[in-house]
CSV table of C-alpha atoms in Angstrom, one decimal:
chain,number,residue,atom,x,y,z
A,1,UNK,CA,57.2,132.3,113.5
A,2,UNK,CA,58.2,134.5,110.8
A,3,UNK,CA,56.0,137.2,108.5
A,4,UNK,CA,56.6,134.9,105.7
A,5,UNK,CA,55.2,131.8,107.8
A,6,UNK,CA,52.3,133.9,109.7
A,7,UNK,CA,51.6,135.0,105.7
A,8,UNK,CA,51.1,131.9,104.8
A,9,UNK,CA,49.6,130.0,107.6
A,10,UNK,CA,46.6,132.5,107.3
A,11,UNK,CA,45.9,132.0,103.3
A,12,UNK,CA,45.7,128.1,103.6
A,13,UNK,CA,42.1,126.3,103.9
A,14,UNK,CA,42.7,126.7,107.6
A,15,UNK,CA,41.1,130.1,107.1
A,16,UNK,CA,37.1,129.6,106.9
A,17,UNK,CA,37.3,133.0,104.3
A,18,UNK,CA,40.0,131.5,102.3
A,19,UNK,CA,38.4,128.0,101.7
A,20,UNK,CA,34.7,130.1,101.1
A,21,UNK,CA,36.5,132.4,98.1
A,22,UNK,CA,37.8,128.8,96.8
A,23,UNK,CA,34.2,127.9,97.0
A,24,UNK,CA,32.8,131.5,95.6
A,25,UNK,CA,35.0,130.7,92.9
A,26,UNK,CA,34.4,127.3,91.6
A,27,UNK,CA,30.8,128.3,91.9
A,28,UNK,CA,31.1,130.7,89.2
A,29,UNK,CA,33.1,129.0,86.9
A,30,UNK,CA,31.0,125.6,87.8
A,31,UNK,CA,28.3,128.0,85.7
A,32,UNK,CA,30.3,129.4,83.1
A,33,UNK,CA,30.9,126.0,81.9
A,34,UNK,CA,27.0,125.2,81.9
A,35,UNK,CA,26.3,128.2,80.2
A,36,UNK,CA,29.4,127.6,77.7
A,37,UNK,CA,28.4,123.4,77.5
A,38,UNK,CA,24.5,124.7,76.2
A,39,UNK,CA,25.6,126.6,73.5
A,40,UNK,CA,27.9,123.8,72.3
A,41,UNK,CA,25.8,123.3,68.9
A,42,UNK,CA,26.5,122.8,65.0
A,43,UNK,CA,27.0,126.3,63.5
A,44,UNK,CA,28.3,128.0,66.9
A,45,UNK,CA,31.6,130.1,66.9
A,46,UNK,CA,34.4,129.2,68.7
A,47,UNK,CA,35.3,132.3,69.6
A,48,UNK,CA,31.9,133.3,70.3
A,49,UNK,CA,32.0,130.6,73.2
A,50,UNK,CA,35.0,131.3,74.3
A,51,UNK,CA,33.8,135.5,75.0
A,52,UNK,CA,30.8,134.4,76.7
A,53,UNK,CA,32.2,132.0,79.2
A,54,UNK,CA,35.0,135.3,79.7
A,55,UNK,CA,32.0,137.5,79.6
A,56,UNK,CA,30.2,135.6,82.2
A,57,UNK,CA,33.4,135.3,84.6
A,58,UNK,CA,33.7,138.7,84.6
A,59,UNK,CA,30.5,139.3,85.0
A,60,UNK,CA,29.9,137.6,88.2
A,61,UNK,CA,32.7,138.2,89.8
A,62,UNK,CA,32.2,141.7,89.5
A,63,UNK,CA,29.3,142.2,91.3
A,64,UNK,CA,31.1,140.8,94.3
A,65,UNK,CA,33.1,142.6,97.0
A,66,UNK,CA,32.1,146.0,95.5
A,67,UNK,CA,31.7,147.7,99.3
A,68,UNK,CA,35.2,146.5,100.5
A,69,UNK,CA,37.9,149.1,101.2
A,70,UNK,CA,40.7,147.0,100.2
A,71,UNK,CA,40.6,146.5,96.6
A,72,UNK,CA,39.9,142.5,96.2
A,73,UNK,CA,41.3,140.8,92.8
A,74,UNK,CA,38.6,138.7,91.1
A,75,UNK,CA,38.1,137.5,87.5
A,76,UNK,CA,39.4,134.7,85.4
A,77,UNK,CA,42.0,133.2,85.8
A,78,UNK,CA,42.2,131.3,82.9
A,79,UNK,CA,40.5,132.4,79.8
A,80,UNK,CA,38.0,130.0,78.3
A,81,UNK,CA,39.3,127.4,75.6
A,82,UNK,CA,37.3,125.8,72.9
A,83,UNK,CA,39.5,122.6,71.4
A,84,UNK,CA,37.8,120.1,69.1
A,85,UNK,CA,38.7,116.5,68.6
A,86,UNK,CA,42.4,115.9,68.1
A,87,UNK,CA,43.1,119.3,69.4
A,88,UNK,CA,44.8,118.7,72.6
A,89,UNK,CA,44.5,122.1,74.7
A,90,UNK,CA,44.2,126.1,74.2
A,91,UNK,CA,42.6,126.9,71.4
A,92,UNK,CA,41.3,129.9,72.5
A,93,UNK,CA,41.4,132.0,68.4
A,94,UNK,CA,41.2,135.9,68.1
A,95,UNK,CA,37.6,137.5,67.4
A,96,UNK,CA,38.1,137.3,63.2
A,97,UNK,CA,38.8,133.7,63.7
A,98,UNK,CA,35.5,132.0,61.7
A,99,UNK,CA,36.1,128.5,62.7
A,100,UNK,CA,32.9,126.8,64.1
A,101,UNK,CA,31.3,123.8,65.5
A,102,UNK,CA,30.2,120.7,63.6
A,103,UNK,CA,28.0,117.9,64.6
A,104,UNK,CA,29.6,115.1,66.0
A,105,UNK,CA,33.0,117.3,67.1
A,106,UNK,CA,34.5,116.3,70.5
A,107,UNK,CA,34.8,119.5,71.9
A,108,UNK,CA,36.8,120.2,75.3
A,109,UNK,CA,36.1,123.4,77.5
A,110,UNK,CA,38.9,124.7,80.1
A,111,UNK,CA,38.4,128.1,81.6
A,112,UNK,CA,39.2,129.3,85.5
A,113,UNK,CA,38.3,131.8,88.2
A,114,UNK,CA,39.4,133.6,90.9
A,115,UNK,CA,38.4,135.5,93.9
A,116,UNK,CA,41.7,137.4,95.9
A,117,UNK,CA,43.8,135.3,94.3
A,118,UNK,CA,42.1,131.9,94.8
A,119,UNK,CA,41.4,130.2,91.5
A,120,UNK,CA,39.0,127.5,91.2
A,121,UNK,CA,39.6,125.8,87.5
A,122,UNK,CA,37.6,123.2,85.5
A,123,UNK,CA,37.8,121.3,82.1
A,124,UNK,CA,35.1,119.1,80.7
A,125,UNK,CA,34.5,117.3,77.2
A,126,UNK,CA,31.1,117.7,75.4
A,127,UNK,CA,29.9,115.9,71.9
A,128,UNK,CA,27.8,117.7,69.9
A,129,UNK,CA,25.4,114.9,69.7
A,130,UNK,CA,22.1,113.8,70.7
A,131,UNK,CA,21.6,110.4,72.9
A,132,UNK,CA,24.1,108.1,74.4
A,133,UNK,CA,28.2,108.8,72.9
A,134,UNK,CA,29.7,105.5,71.4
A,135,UNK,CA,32.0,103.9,70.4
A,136,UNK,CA,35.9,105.5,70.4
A,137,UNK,CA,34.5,109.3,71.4
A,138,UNK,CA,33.1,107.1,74.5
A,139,UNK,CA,36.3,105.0,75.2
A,140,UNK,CA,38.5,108.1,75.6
A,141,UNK,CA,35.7,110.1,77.2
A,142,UNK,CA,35.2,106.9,79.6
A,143,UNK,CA,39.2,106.8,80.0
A,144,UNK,CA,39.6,110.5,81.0
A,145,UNK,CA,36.1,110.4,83.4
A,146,UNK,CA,37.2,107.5,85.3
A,147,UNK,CA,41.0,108.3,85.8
A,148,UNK,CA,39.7,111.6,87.2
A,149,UNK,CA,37.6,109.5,89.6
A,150,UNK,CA,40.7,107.5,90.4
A,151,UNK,CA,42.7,111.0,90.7
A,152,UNK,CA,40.5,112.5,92.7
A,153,UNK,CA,40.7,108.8,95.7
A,154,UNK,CA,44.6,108.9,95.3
A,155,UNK,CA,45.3,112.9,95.8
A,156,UNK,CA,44.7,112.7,99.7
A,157,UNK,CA,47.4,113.1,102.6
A,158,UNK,CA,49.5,110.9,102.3
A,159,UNK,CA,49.8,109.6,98.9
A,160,UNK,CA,52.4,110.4,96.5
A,161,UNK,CA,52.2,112.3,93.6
A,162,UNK,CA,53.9,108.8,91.3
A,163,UNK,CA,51.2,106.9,92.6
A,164,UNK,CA,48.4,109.1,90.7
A,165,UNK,CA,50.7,109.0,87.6
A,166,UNK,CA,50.7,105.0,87.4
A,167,UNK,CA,47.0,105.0,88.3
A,168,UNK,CA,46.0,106.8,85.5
A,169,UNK,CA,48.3,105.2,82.6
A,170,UNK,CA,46.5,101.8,83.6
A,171,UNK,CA,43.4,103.1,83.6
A,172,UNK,CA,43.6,105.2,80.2
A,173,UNK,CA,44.8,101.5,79.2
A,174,UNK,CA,42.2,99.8,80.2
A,175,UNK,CA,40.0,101.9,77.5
A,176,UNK,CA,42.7,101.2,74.9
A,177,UNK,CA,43.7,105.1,74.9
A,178,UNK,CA,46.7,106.5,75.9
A,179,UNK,CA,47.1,109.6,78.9
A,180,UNK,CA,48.4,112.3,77.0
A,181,UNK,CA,52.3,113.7,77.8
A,182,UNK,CA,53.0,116.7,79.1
A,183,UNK,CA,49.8,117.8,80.8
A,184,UNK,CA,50.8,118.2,84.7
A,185,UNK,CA,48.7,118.3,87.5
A,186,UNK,CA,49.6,121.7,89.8
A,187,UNK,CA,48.9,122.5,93.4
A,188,UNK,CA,47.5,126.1,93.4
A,189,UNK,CA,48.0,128.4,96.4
A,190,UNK,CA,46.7,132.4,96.5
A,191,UNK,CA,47.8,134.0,92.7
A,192,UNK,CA,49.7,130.7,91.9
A,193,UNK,CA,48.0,128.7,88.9
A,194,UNK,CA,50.8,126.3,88.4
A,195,UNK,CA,52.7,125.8,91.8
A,196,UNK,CA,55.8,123.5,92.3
A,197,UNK,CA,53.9,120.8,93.5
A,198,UNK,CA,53.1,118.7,90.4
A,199,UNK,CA,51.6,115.4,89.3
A,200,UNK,CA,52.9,114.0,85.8
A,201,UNK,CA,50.4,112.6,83.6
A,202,UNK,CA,53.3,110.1,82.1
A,203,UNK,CA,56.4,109.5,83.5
A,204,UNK,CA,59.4,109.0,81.0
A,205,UNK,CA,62.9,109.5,80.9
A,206,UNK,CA,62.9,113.3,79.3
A,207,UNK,CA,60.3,114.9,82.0
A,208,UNK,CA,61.0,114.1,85.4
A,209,UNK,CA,59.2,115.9,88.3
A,210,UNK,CA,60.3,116.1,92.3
A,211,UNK,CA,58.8,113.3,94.4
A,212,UNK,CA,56.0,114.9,96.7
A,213,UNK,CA,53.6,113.6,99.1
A,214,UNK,CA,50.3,115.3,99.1
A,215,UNK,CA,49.4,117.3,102.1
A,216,UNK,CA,46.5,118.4,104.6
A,217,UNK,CA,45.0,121.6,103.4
A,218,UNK,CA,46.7,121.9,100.1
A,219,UNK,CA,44.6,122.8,96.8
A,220,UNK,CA,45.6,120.7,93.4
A,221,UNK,CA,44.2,121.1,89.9
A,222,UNK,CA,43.6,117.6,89.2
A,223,UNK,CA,44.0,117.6,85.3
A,224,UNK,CA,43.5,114.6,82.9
A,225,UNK,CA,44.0,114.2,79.0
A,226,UNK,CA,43.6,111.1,77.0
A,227,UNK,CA,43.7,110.1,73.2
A,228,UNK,CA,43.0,107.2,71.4
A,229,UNK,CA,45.9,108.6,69.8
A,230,UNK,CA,49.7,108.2,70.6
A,231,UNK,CA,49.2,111.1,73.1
A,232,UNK,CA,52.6,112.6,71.7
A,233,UNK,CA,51.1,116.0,71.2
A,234,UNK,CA,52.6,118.2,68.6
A,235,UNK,CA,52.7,121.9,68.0
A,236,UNK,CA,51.7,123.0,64.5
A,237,UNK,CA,51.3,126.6,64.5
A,238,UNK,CA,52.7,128.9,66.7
A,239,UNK,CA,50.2,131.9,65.1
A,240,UNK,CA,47.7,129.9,67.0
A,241,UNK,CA,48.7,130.3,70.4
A,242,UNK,CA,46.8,133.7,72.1
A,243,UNK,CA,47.1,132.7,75.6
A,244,UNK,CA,50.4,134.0,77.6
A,245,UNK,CA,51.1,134.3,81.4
A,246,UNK,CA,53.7,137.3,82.5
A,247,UNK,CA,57.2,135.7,83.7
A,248,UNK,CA,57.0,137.7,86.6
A,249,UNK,CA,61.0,136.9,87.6
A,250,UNK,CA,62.4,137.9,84.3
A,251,UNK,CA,63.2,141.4,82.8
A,252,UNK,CA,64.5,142.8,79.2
A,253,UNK,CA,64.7,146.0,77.4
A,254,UNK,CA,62.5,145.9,74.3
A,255,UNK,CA,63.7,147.1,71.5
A,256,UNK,CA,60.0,147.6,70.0
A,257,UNK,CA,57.5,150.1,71.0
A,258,UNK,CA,55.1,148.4,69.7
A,259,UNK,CA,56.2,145.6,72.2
A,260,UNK,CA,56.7,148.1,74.8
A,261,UNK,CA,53.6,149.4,74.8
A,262,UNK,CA,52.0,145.6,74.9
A,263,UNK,CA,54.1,144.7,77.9
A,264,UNK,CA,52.8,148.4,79.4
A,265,UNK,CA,49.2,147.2,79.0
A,266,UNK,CA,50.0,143.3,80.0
A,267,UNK,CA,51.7,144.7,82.9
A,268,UNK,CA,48.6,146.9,84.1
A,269,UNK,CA,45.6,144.4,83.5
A,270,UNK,CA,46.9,141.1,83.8
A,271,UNK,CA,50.3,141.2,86.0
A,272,UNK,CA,50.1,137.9,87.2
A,273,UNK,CA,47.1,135.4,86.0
A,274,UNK,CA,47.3,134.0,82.3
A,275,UNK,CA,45.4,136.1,79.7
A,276,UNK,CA,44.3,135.9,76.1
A,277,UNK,CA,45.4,137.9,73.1
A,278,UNK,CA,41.7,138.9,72.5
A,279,UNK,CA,41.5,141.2,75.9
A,280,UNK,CA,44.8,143.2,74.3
A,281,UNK,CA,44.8,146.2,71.6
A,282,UNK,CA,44.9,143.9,68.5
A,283,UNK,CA,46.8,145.6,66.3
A,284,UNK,CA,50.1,145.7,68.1
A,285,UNK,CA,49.3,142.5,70.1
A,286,UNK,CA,50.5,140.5,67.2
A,287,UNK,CA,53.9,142.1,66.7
A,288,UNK,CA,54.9,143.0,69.9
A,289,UNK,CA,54.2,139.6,71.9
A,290,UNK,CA,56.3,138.1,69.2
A,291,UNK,CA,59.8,139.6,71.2
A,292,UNK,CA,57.9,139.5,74.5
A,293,UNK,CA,57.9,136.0,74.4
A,294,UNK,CA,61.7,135.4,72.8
A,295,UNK,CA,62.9,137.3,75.6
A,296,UNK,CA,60.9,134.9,77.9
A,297,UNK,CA,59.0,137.6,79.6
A,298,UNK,CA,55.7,135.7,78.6
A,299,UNK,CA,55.2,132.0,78.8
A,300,UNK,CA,52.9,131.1,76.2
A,301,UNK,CA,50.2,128.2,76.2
A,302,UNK,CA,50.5,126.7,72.9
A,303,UNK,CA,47.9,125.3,71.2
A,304,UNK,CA,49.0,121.3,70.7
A,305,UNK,CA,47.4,118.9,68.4
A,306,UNK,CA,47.4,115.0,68.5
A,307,UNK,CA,46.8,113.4,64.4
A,308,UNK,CA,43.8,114.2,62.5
A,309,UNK,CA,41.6,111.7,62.9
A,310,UNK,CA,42.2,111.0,67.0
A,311,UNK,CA,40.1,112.0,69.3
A,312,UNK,CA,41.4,113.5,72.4
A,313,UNK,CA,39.5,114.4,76.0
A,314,UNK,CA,40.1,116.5,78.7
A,315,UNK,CA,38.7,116.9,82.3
A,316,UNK,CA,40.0,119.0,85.1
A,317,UNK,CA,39.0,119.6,88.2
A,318,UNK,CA,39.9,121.5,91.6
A,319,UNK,CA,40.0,119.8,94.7
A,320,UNK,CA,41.0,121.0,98.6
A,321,UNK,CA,42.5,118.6,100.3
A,322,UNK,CA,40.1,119.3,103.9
A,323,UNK,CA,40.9,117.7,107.3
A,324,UNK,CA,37.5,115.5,106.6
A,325,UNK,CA,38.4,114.5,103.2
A,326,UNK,CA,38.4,115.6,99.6
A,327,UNK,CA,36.1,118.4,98.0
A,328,UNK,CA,36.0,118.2,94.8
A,329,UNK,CA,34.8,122.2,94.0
A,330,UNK,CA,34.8,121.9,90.6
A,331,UNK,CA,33.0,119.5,87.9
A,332,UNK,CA,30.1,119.0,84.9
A,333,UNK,CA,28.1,115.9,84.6
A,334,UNK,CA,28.5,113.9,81.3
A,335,UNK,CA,26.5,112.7,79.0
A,336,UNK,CA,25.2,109.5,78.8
A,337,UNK,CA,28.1,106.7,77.8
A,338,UNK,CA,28.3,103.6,75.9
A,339,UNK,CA,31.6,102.6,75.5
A,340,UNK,CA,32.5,99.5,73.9
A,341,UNK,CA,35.8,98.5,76.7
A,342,UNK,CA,35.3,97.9,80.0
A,343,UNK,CA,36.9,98.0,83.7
A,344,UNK,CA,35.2,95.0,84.3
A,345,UNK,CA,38.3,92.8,84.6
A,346,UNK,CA,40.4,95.6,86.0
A,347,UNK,CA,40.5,94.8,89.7
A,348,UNK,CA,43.0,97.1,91.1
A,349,UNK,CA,41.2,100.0,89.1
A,350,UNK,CA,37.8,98.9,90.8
A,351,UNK,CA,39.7,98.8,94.0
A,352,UNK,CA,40.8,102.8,93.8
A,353,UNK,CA,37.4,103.7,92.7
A,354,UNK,CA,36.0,102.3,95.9
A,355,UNK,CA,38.1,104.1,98.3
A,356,UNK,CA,36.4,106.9,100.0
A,357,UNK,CA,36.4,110.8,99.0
A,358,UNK,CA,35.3,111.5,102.6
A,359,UNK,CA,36.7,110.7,105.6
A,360,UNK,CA,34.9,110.0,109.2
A,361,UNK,CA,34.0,114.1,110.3
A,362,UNK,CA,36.4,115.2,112.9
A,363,UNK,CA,33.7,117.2,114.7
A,364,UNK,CA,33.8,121.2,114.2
A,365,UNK,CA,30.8,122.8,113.0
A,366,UNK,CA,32.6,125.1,110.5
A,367,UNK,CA,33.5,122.5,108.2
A,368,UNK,CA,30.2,121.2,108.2
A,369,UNK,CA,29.0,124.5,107.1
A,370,UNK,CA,31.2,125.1,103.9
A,371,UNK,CA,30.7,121.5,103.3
A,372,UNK,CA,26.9,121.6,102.8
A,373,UNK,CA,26.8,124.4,100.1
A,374,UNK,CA,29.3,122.5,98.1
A,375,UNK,CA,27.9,119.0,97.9
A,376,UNK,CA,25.6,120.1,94.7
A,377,UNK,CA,28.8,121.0,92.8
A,378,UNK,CA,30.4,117.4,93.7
A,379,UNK,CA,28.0,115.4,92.9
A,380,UNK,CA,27.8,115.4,89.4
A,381,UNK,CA,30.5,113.5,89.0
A,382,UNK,CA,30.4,111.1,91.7
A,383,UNK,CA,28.7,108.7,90.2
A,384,UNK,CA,30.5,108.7,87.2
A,385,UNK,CA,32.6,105.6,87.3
A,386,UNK,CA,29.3,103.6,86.8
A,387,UNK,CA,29.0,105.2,83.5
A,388,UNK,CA,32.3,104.4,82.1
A,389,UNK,CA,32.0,100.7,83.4
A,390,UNK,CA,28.3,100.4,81.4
């Protein structure tokens, strides 16, 4: 067996300490997105929700591995987005930006953490409403909740990555909303957000991904965006965009100090996890990402918007694929749903969301042990599918 392999072999969930900083992790985030869900109310700041769930990320993973003498990585790992109603993804605005909440707004919360390395990530869609959500907001909401639940049954050993694809286009159908293009599905390994592994959220002839089978002891970001749109997002601004990832494989010469001395700072705080414009020195953030990113040694997360007037949701979740079944680490429970379509002529959808998350325990105490602490983060979703049927 090689370094490389040995490597490897050690930082998979076969490691008791890798699958527990998984676990740290989406416990932390799993609370970021409380905290950021309760403070979803008419008159509050985008941005100011966005800092606090940052805030809070930070926060907590600070005070952890303090008395270590090798230096452990921790923080987020994706910085909290705020995106309301027919914005798709990203929207994550610099600290001047004055746009707030309204009443009734469909708003959708992504953020990540990470502990070495091991990033738990988690999306969830709030209205700023009181009582049960109707009519369209609850058809879309309905659509996204229960192709999650059908995602989470179908990304097991085993299964193929197509077979989640078609899954959640019929179910997204079955609410009379549409799975929204583009958004991919990523298995995650130590420092890797967005592996090669991926899941398509709509196949068509322009994006085409490998054919994978899902494995034993692999870790997927399970995400799912519907629309009662078209779900052909667009982008309309590029000024919008703050959120960047460093290219690690490319190099360039810039030209501009001012971009020079952005790349010097991106370089030293966030080498390889995505970031967001805010946590740079404004000033010359602005200019010099600008030729960072047209010599592709940033990828930037645009900001994407479906027509005014749709409605779009989003919810993500992170699961580890464990030897006795699926965790899911990662999840908020929703609110109270009354939509007007149903999966109650849908048999082949009822038929995925009876298949088991769990399989029979293989003996072994240790998995019981990580198990137990991470059945309260599960369940609020479990039940869900009941909801969306209602």
């Amino acid at each position: 067996m090689s370094d490389d392999e040995r490597e490897e072999k050690e930082l998979d969930l076969t490691s008791p300490e890798v699958v527990t900083k998984y676990k740290g992790a989406a416990e932390i985030v799993n609370k970021a997105l409380q905290l950021v869900v309760s403070e979803c109310k008419p008159k509050a700041k985008i941005v100011d929700l966005c800092e606090k769930g940052d805030a809070f990320i930070k926060e907590q993973t600070g005070n952890m591995y303090k008395n270590v003498k090798k230096k452990i990585e921790r923080g987020v790992a994706f910085p909290t987005c705020i995106s309301v109603n027919n914005t798709v993804c990203h929207f994550s605005p610099l600290s001047n930006d004055e746009t707030i909440l309204e009443e009734g707004d469909m708003v959708k919360i992504d953020m990540g953490c990470h502990i070495d390395g091991f990033i738990a990530v988690v999306a969830h869609t709030h209205v700023v409403q009181g009582g049960p959500v109707t009519g369209r907001a609850a058809d879309v909401l309905a659509a996204a909740n229960t192709a999650a639940e059908v995602a989470l049954r179908l990304v097991r050993p085993g299964r193929k990555n197509s077979d989640v694809t078609e899954a959640i286009q019929k179910v997204a159908a079955a609410y009379d909303c549409k799975i929204v293009e583009g958004v991919l599905s990523h298995q995650m390994k130590q420092f890797v957000i967005d592996g090669n592994k991926v899941v398509l959220s709509v196949s068509n002839p322009d994006t085409r991904v490998d054919d994978a089978e899902f494995e034993e002891n692999e870790v997927y970001s399970v995400d799912i965006v519907t629309s009662t749109g078209e779900g052909k997002p667009k982008l309309l601004d590029e000024k919008q965009t703050t959120i960047y990832k460093r290219a690690v494989d490319k190099s360039y010469n810039l030209k501009m100090k001012a971009s020079r001395f952005i790349f010097s700072e991106i370089s030293q705080k966030f080498p390889i996890m995505p970031f967001t414009a805010r946590d740079l020195e404004e000033k010359r953030a602005r200019l010099g990402l600008v030729e960072c990113v047209n010599h592709d040694l940033l990828q930037p997360y645009p900001v994407l918007h479906e027509k005014p007037g749709d409605l779009v949701a989003h919810i993500k979740f992170t699961v580890l694929l464990m030897p006795n079944g699926s965790d899911r680490i990662t999840s908020h429970a929703l609110q109270e749903l009354s939509p007007a379509k149903t999966i109650d002529d849908e048999p082949e959808i009822k038929t995925w969301l009876a298949l088991p998350v769990k399989t029979k325990k293989k003996g072994g105490g240790k998995k019981k042990k990580g198990k137990k602490g991470e059945s309260s983060q599960a369940d609020p979703m479990e039940g869900e599918p009941n909801v969306a049927e209602s």
